[in-house]
Coordinates of C-alpha atoms (C1' of nucleotides) in Angstrom, one line a residue:
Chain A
X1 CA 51.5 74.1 -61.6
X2 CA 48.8 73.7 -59.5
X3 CA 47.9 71.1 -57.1
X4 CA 46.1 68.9 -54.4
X5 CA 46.3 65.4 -53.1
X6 CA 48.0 64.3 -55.9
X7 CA 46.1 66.0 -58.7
X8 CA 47.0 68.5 -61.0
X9 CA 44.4 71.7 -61.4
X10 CA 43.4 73.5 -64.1
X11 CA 42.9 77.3 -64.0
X12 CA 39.3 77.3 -65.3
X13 CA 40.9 79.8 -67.9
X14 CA 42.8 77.5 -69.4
X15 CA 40.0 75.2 -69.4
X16 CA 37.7 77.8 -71.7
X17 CA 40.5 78.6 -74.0
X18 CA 41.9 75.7 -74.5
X19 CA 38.3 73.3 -74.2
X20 CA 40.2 70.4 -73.7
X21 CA 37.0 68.3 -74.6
X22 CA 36.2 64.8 -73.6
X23 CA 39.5 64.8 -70.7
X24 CA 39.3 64.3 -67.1
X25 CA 39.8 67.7 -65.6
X26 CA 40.4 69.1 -61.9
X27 CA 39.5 72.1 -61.1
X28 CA 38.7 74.2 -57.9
X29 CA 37.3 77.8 -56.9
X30 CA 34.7 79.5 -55.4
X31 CA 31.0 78.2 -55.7
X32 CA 28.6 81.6 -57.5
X33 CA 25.8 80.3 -57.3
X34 CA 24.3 76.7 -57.3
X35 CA 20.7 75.6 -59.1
X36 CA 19.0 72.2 -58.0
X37 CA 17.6 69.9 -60.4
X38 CA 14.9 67.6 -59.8
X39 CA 16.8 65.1 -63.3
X40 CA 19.3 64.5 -60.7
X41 CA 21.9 66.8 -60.8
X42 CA 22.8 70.0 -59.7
X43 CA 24.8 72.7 -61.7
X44 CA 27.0 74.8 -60.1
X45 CA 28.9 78.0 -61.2
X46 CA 32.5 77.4 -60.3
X47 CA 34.9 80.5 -60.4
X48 CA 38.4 80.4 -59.3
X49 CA 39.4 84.1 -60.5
X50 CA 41.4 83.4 -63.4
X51 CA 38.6 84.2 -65.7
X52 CA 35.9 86.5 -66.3
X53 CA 33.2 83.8 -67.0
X54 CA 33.1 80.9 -64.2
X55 CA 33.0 77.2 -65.2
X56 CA 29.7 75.3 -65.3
X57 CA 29.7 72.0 -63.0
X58 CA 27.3 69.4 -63.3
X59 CA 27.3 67.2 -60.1
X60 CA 24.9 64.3 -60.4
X61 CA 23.2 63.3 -56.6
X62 CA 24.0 59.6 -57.3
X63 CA 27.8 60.6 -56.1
X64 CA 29.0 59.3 -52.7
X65 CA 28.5 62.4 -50.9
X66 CA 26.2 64.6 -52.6
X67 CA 23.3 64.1 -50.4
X68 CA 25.8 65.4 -48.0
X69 CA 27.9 67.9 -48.9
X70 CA 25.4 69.3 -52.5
X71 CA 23.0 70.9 -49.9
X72 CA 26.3 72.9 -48.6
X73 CA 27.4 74.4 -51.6
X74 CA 26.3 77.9 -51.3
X75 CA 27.8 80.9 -52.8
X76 CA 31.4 81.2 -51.8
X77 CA 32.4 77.8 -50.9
X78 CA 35.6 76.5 -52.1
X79 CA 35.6 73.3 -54.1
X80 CA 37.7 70.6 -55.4
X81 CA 36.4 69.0 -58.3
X82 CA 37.2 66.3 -61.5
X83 CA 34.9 65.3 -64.0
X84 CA 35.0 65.3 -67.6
X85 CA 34.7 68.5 -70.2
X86 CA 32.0 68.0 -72.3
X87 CA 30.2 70.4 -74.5
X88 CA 26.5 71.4 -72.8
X89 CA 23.6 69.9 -72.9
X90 CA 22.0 73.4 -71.8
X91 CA 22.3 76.8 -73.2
X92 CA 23.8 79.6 -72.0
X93 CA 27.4 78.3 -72.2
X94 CA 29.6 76.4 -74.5
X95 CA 31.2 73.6 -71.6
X96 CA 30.7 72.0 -68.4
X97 CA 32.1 69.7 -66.7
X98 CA 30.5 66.6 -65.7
X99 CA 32.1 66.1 -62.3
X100 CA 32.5 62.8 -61.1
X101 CA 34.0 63.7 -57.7
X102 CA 34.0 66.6 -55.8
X103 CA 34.9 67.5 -51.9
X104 CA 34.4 70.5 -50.4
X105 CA 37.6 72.5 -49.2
X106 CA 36.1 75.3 -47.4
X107 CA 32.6 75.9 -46.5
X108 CA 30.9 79.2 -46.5
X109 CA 28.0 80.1 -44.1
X110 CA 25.0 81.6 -46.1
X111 CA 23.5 83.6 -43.0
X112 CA 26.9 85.8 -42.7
X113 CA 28.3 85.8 -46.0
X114 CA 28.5 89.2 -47.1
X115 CA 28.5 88.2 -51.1
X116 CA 25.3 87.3 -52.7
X117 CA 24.3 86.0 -55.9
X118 CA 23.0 89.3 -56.8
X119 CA 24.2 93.2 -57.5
X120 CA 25.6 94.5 -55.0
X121 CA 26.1 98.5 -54.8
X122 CA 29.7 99.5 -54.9
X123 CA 28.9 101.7 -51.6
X124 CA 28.7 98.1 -49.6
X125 CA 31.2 96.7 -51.4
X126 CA 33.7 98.9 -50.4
X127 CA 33.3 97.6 -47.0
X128 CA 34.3 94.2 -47.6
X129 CA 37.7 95.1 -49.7
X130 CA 38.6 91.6 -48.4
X131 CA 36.1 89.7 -50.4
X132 CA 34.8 91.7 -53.1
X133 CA 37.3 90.3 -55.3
X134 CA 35.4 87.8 -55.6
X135 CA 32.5 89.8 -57.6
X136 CA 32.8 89.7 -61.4
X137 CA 33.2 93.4 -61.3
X138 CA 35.9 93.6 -59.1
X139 CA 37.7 90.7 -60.3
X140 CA 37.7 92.0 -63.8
X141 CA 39.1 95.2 -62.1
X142 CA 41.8 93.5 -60.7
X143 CA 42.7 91.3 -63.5
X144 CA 42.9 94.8 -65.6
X145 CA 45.0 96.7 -63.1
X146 CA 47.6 93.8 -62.9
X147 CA 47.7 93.6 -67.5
X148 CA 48.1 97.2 -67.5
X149 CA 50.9 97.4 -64.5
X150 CA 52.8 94.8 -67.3
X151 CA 51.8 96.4 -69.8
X152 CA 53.4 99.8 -68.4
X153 CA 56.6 98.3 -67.3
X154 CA 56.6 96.5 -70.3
X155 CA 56.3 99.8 -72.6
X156 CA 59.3 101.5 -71.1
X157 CA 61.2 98.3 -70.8
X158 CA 61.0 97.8 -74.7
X159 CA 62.4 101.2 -74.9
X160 CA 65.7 100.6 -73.3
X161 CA 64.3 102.9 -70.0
X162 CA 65.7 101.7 -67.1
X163 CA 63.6 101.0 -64.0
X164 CA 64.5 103.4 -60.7
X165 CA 62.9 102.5 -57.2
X166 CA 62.9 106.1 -55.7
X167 CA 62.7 106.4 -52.0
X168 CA 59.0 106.0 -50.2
X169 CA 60.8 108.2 -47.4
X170 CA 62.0 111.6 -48.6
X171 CA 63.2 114.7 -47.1
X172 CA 62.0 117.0 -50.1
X173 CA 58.2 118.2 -50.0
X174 CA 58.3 118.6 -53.9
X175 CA 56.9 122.1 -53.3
X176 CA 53.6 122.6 -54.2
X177 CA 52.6 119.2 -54.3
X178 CA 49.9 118.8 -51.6
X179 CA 50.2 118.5 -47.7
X180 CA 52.7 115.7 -46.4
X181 CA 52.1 112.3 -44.2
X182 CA 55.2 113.0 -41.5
X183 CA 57.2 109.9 -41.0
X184 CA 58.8 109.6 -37.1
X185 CA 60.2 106.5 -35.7
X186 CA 58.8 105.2 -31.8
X187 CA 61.5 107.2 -30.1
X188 CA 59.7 108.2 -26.9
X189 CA 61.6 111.1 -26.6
X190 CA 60.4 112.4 -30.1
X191 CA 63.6 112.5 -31.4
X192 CA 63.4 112.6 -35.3
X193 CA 64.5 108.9 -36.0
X194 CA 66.8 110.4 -39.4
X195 CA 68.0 113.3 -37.4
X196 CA 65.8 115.5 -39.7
X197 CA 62.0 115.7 -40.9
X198 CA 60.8 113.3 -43.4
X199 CA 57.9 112.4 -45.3
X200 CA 56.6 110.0 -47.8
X201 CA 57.1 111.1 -51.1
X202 CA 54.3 112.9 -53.0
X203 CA 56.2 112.3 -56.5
X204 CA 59.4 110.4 -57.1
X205 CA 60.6 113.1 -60.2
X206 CA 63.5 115.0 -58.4
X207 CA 65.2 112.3 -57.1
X208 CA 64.3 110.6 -60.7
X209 CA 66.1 113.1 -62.5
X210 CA 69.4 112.7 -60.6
X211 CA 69.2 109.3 -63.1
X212 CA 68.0 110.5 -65.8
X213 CA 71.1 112.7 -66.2
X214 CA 72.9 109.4 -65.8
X215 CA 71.6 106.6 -66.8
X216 CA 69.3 108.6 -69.7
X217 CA 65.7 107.0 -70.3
X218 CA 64.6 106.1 -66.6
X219 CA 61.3 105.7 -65.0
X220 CA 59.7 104.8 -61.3
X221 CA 56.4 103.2 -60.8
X222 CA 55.7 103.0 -57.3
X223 CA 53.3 104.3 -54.4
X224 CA 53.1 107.6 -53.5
X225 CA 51.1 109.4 -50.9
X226 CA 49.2 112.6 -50.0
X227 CA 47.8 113.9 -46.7
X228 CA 45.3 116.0 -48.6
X229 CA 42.2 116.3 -46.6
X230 CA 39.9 115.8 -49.6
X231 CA 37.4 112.9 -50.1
X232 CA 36.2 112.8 -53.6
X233 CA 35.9 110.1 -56.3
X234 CA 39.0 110.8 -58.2
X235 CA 41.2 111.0 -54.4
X236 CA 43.5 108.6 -52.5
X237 CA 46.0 109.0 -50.2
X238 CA 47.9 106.4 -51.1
X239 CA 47.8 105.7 -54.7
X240 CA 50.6 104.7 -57.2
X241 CA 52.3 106.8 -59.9
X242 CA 54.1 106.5 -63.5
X243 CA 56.8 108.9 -64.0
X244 CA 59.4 108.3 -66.8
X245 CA 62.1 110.7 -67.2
X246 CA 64.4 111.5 -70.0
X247 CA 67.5 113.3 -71.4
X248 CA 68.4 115.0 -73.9
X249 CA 64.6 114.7 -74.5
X250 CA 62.5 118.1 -75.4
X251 CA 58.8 119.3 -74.7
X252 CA 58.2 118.0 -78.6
X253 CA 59.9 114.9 -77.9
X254 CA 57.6 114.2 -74.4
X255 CA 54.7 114.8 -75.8
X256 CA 55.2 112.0 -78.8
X257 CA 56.6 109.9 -75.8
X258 CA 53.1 110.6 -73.7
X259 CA 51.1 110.0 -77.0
X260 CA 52.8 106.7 -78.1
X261 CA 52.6 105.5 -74.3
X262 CA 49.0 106.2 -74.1
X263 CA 47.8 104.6 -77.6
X264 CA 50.0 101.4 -76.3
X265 CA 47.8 100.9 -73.3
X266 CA 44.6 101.4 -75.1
X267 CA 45.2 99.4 -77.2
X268 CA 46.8 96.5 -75.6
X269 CA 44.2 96.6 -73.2
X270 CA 41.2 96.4 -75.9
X271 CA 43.3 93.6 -76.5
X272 CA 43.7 91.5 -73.6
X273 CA 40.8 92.6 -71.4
X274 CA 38.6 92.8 -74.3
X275 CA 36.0 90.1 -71.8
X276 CA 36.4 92.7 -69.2
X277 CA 35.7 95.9 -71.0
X278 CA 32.6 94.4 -72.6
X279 CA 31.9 93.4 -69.3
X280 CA 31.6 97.4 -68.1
X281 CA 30.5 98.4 -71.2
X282 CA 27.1 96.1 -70.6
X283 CA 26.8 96.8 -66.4
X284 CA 29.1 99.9 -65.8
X285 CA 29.4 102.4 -68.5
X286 CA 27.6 102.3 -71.6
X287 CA 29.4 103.5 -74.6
X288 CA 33.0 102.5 -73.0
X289 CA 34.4 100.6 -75.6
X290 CA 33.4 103.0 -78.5
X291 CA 34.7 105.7 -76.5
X292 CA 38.3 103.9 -76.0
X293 CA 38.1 103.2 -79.8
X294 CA 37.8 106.6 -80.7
X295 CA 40.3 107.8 -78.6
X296 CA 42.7 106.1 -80.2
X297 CA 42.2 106.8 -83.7
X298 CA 42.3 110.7 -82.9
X299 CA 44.7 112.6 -83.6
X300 CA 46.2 114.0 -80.4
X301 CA 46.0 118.0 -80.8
X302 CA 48.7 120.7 -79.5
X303 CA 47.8 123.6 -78.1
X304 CA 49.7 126.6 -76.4
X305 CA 47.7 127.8 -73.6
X306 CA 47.2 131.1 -75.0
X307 CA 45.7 129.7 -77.8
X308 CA 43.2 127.9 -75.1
X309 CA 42.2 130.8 -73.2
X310 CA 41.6 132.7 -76.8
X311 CA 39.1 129.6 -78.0
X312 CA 37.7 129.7 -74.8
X313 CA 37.0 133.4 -74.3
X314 CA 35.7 133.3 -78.2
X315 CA 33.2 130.7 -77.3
X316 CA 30.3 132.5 -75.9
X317 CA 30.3 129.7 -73.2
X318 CA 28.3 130.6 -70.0
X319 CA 31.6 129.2 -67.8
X320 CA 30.9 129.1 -64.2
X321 CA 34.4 129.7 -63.6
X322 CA 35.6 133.3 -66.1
X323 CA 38.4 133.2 -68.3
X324 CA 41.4 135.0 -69.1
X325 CA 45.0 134.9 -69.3
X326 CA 46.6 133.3 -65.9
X327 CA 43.9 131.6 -65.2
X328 CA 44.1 127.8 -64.0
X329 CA 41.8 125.6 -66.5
X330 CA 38.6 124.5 -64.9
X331 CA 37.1 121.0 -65.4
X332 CA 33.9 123.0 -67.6
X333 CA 37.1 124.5 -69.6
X334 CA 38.7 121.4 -70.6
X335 CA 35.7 119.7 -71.1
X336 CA 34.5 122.3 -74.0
X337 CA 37.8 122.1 -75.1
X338 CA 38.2 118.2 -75.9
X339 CA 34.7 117.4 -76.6
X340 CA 33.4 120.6 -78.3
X341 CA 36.0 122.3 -79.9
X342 CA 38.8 119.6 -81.0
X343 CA 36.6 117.0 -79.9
X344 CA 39.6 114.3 -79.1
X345 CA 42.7 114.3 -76.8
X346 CA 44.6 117.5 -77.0
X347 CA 47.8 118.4 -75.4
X348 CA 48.5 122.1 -74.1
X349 CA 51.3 123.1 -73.9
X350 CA 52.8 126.7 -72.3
X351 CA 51.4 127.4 -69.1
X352 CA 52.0 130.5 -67.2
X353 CA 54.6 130.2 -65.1
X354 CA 52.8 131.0 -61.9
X355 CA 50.4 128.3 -62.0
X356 CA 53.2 125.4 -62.0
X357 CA 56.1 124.3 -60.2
X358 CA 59.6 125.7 -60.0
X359 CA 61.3 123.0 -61.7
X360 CA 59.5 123.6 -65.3
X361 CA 61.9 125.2 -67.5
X362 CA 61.0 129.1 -68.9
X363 CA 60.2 130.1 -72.1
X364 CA 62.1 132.3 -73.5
X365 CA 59.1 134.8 -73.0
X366 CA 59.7 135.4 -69.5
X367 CA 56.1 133.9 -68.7
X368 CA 55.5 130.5 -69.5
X369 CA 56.9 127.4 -68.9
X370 CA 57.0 124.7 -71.4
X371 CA 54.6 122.4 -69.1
X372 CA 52.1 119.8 -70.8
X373 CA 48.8 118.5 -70.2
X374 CA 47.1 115.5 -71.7
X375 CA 43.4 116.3 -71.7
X376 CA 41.0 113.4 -72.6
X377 CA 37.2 114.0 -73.8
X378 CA 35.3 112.7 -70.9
X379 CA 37.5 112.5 -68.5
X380 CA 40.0 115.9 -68.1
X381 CA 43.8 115.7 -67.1
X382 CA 44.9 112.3 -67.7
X383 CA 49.1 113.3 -67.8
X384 CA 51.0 116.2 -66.7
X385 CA 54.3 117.0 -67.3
X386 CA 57.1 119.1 -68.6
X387 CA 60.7 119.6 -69.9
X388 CA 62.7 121.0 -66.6
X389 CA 65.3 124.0 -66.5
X390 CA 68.5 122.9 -66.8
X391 CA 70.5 126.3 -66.5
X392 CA 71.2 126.4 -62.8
X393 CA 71.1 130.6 -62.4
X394 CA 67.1 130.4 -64.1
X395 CA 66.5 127.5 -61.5
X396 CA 68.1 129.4 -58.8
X397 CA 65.7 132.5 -59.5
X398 CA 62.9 130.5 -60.0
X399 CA 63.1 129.5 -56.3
X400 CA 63.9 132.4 -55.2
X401 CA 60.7 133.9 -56.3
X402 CA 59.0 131.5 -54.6
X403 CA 60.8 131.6 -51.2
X404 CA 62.5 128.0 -51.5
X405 CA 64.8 126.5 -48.9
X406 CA 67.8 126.3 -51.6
X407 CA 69.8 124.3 -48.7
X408 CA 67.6 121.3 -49.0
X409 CA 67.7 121.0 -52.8
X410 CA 71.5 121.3 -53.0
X411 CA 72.0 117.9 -54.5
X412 CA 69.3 118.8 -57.5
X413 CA 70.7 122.4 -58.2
X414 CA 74.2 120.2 -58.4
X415 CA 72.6 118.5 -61.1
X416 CA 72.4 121.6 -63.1
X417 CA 76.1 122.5 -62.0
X418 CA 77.6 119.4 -63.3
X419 CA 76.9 118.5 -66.7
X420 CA 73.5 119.5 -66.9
X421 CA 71.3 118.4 -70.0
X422 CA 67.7 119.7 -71.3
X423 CA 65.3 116.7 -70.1
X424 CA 62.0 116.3 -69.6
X425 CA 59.3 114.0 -68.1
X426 CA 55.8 113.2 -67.0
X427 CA 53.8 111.9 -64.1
X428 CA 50.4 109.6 -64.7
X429 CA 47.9 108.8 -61.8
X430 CA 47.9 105.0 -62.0
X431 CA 44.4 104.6 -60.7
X432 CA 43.2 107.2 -62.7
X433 CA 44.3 105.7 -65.6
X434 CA 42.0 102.4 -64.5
X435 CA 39.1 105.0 -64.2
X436 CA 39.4 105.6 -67.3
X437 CA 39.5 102.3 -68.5
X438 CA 37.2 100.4 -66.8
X439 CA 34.4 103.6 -66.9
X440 CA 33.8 103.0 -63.2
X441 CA 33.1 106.5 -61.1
X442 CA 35.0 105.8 -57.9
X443 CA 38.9 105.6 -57.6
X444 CA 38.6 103.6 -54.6
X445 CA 36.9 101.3 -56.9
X446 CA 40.1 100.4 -58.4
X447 CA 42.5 100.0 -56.0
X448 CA 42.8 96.3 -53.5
X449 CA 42.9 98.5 -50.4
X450 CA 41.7 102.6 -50.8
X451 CA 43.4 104.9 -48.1
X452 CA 41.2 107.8 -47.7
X453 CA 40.6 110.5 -45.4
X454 CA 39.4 109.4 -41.9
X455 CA 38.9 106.1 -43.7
X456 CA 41.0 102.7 -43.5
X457 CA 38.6 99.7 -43.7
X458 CA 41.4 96.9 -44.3
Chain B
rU1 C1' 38.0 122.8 -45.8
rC2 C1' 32.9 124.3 -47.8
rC3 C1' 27.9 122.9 -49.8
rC4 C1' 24.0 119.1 -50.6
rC5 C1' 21.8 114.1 -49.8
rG6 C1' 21.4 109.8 -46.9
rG7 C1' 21.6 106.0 -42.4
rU8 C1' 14.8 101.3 -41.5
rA9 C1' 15.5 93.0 -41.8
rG10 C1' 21.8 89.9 -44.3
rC11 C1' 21.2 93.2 -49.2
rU12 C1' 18.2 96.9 -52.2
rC13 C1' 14.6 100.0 -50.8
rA14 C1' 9.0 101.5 -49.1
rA15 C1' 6.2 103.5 -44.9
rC16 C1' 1.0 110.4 -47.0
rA17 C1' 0.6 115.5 -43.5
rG18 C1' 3.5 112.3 -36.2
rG19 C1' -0.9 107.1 -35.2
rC20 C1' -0.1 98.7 -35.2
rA21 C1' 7.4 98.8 -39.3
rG22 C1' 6.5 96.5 -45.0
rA23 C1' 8.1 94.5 -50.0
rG24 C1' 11.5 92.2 -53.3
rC25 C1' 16.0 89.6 -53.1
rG26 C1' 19.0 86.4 -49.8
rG27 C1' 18.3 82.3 -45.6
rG28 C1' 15.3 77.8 -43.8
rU29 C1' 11.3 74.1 -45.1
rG30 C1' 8.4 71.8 -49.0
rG31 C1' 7.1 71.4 -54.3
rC32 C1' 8.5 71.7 -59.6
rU33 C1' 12.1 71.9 -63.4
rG34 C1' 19.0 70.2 -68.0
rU35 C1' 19.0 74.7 -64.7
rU36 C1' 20.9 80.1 -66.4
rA37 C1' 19.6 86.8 -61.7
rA38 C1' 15.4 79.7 -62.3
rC39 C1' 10.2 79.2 -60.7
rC40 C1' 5.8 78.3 -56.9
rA41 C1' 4.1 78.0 -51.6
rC42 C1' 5.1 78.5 -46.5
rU43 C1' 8.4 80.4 -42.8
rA44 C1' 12.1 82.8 -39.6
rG45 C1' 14.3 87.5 -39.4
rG46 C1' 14.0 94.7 -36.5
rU47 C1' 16.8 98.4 -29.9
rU48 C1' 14.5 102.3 -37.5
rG49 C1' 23.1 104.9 -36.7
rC50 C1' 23.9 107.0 -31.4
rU51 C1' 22.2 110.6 -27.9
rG52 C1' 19.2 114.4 -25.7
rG53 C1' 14.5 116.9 -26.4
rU54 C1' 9.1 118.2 -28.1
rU55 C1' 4.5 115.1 -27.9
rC56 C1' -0.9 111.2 -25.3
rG57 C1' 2.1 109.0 -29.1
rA58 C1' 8.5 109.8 -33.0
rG59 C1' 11.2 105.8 -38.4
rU60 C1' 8.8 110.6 -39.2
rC61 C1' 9.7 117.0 -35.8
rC62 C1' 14.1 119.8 -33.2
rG63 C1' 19.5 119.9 -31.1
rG64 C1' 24.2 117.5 -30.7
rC65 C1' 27.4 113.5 -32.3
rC66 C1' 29.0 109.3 -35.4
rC67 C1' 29.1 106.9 -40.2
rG68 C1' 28.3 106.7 -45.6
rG69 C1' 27.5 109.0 -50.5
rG70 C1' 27.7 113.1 -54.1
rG71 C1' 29.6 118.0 -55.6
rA72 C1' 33.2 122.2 -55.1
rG73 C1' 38.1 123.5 -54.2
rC74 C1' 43.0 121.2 -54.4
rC75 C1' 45.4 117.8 -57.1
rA76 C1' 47.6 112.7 -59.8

RNA sequence: UCCCCGGUAGCUCAACAGGCAGAGCGGGUGGCUGUUAACCACUAGGUUGCUGGUUCGAGUCCGGCCCGGGGAGCCA
């Protein structure tokens, strides 16, 4: 597939799985580092991003132009090279490749090149979201975030959900939702280039339903954005979301959808980043791996809120934060709850009303809404979701409380005028999830190109 | 938005209580070695974030600003 004057490459990834030994192979990447040996050849640590572990070359200084061009290969310079696979003479890896002709493709100046061959902090990283792709750590990032995007798409796909591209531009503020990024055209005369106000979306779920209650099991996967003026290590303001929707579906019925969705991409990913995730485990986050494991053999608790606030309040904990009934859960709550009390992922389940949006449908109780949270030892709030009210007159009081523009959300009360059906669904904070995964601290860790406040590097 | 910490060589960080601005890594040169974050020697490299002030003297103390990090709140 790949190529260059006439030769075929070989992703180096195909090279260490496959160890086609004793061929003639081409290969070309990024020089790591390079070590100088007076026995007359120099080794070189070749990676071209398909693989966690780079390639060792051995380049011999009796070649045409290695008294030229082996001096030049420092750390990021691309490289062209054939030679044969044999296994090493040295230790430390199981093949090289005894190159027999190399040529440099790009050269890389040592005095500017941001990437060293050493650790780097993440802090000065983040500067250079251009070429810190190149690290192992944030190649192994990458390579994670694209397995588990497939892997997502994948899940529903298997299903029989169809895929929905909801609208980046929206007129609805999906109440409660965070602040908005406006969206105006260059009309000089600050005309509003729809005729109307819009934004980009902060969630794609209402205009998601509209296709659930059509098409049935439907999702969206795409970006989503919030002006939210808060700079922390779990916030972007562009960052992409999982929502799948269903109908005909129940509270009960989301929550075994949420629980079969997450033990899918745990364990696929123990799977097929397993180089990756022992890769973290060793540099990042100690423990990682065992603590993935374990997640995924618990059982996955329910718990009405009620039930919550009565542990919490019978646990003699010195909260910062008091509890009793109404109250919002605090990360110190959920925290004792997963790894103290159940000690493994729980569900709750039954919020009060006031503390989530208008679309969650009402419990029969007057006071709750049958709302769902996926806690996670460790970590907190991994998925939130809900089954919506479908009666249109509930709906209609709900935002009425609440002081809602009805006129804007005609089109979704329609959907509970025409044939409405119970469904439910759930929303999961892609990068998030990555945290999660990988153990690294910093969302903007795991995402090619972090929008933050006051912050846009590339 | 609020609270805390930081900004010194390309990178990571030192510099007591205001008194000649340093080390390791990286770069260059030489040596050594089937090398593994290689090793040894030498060497180059600085407007101490910007700005105003206090002082005989400021990296160090004070004011303002800029940038970065962490936490809280809000959320996904």
């Amino acid at each position: 597939m790949l190529g260059l004057f006439g030769k075929s490459i070989t992703p180096i990834k195909e090279v260490l799985e496959a160890k086609p030994l004793n061929k003639m192979v081409t290969v070309a990447g990024w020089v790591r580092t390079r070590r100088d040996s007076k026995a007359g050849v120099s080794f070189v640590e070749l990676s071209d991003g398909s693989h966690i572990r780079p390639l060792q070359l051995v380049i011999p200084i009796t070649l045409e132009n290695s008294g030229r061009d082996l001096p030049r290969l420092h750390p990021g310079t691309s490289l062209l090279a054939t030679g044969l696979l044999i296994p090493s003479i040295g230790k430390g890896q199981e093949l090289e490749l005894q190159v027999e002709e190399f040529g440099i493709l790009g050269p890389s100046d040592p005095e500017s090149y941001p990437i060293q061959k050493k650790r780097h902090s993440f802090e000065f990283l983040r500067s250079y979201p251009h070429l810190r792709p190149r690290t192992n750590t944030f190649g192994s990032v990458f390579r994670m975030r694209s397995r588990l995007f497939f892997q997502i798409h994948r899940f529903f796909q298997e299903r029989g959900f169809y895929y929905i591209s909801t609208p980046i531009i929206t007129q609805s503020d999906c109440e409660g939702a965070g602040e908005l990024f406006r969206v105006k055209g260059q009309s000089e005369s600050g005309e509003e280039f729809f005729g109307r106000p819009t934004y980009l979306t902060v969630s794609g779920q209402l205009e998601l339903e509209a296709f659930a209650l059509s098409l049935g099991k439907v999702y969206t996967f795409g970006p989503t954005f919030r002006a939210e003026n808060s700079f922390t290590t779990r916030h972007l303001s562009e960052f992409w979301m999982v929502e799948p929707e269903v109908a005909f579906l129940d509270l009960y019925g989301l929550i075994g959808l949420a629980e079969e969705f997450m033990r899918h991409l745990l364990s696929t990913t123990l799977i097929e980043s397993r180089e990756e995730l022992e890769f973290f485990d060793r540099w990042v986050s100690a423990g990682l791996i065992k603590g993935l494991e374990e997640s995924i053999n618990k059982e996955f608790v329910i718990m009405p809120y009620e039930e919550v606030i009565r542990v919490l309040c019978e646990s003699k904990e010195p909260f910062q934060y008091p509890v009793h009934w109404g109250v919002d859960l605090k990360t110190e709550h959920e925290r004792y709850l997963t790894e103290r009390y159940v000690k493994g992922p729980v569900f709750v389940i039954d919020y009060p009303k006031e503390i989530k949006p208008f679309y969650m449908k009402l419990n029969p109780d007057g006071k709750t809404v049958r709302a769902m949270d996926l806690l996670l030892p460790r970590w907190g709030e991994i998925i939130g979701g809900s089954q919506r009210e479908e009666e249109l007159r509930t709906l209609m009081e709900r935002m009425e409380e609440l002081k809602m523009d009805m006129d804007r959300y005609w089109w979704y009360l329609d959907l509970r005028r025409y044939g409405s059906a119970p469904h439910s669904g759930f929303g999961l904070g892609f990068e998030r999830l990555l945290l999660y995964l990988t153990g690294l601290n910093n969302i903007r860790d795991v995402i090619p190109y972090p929008r933050t406040p006051n912050t846009i590097v590339v």
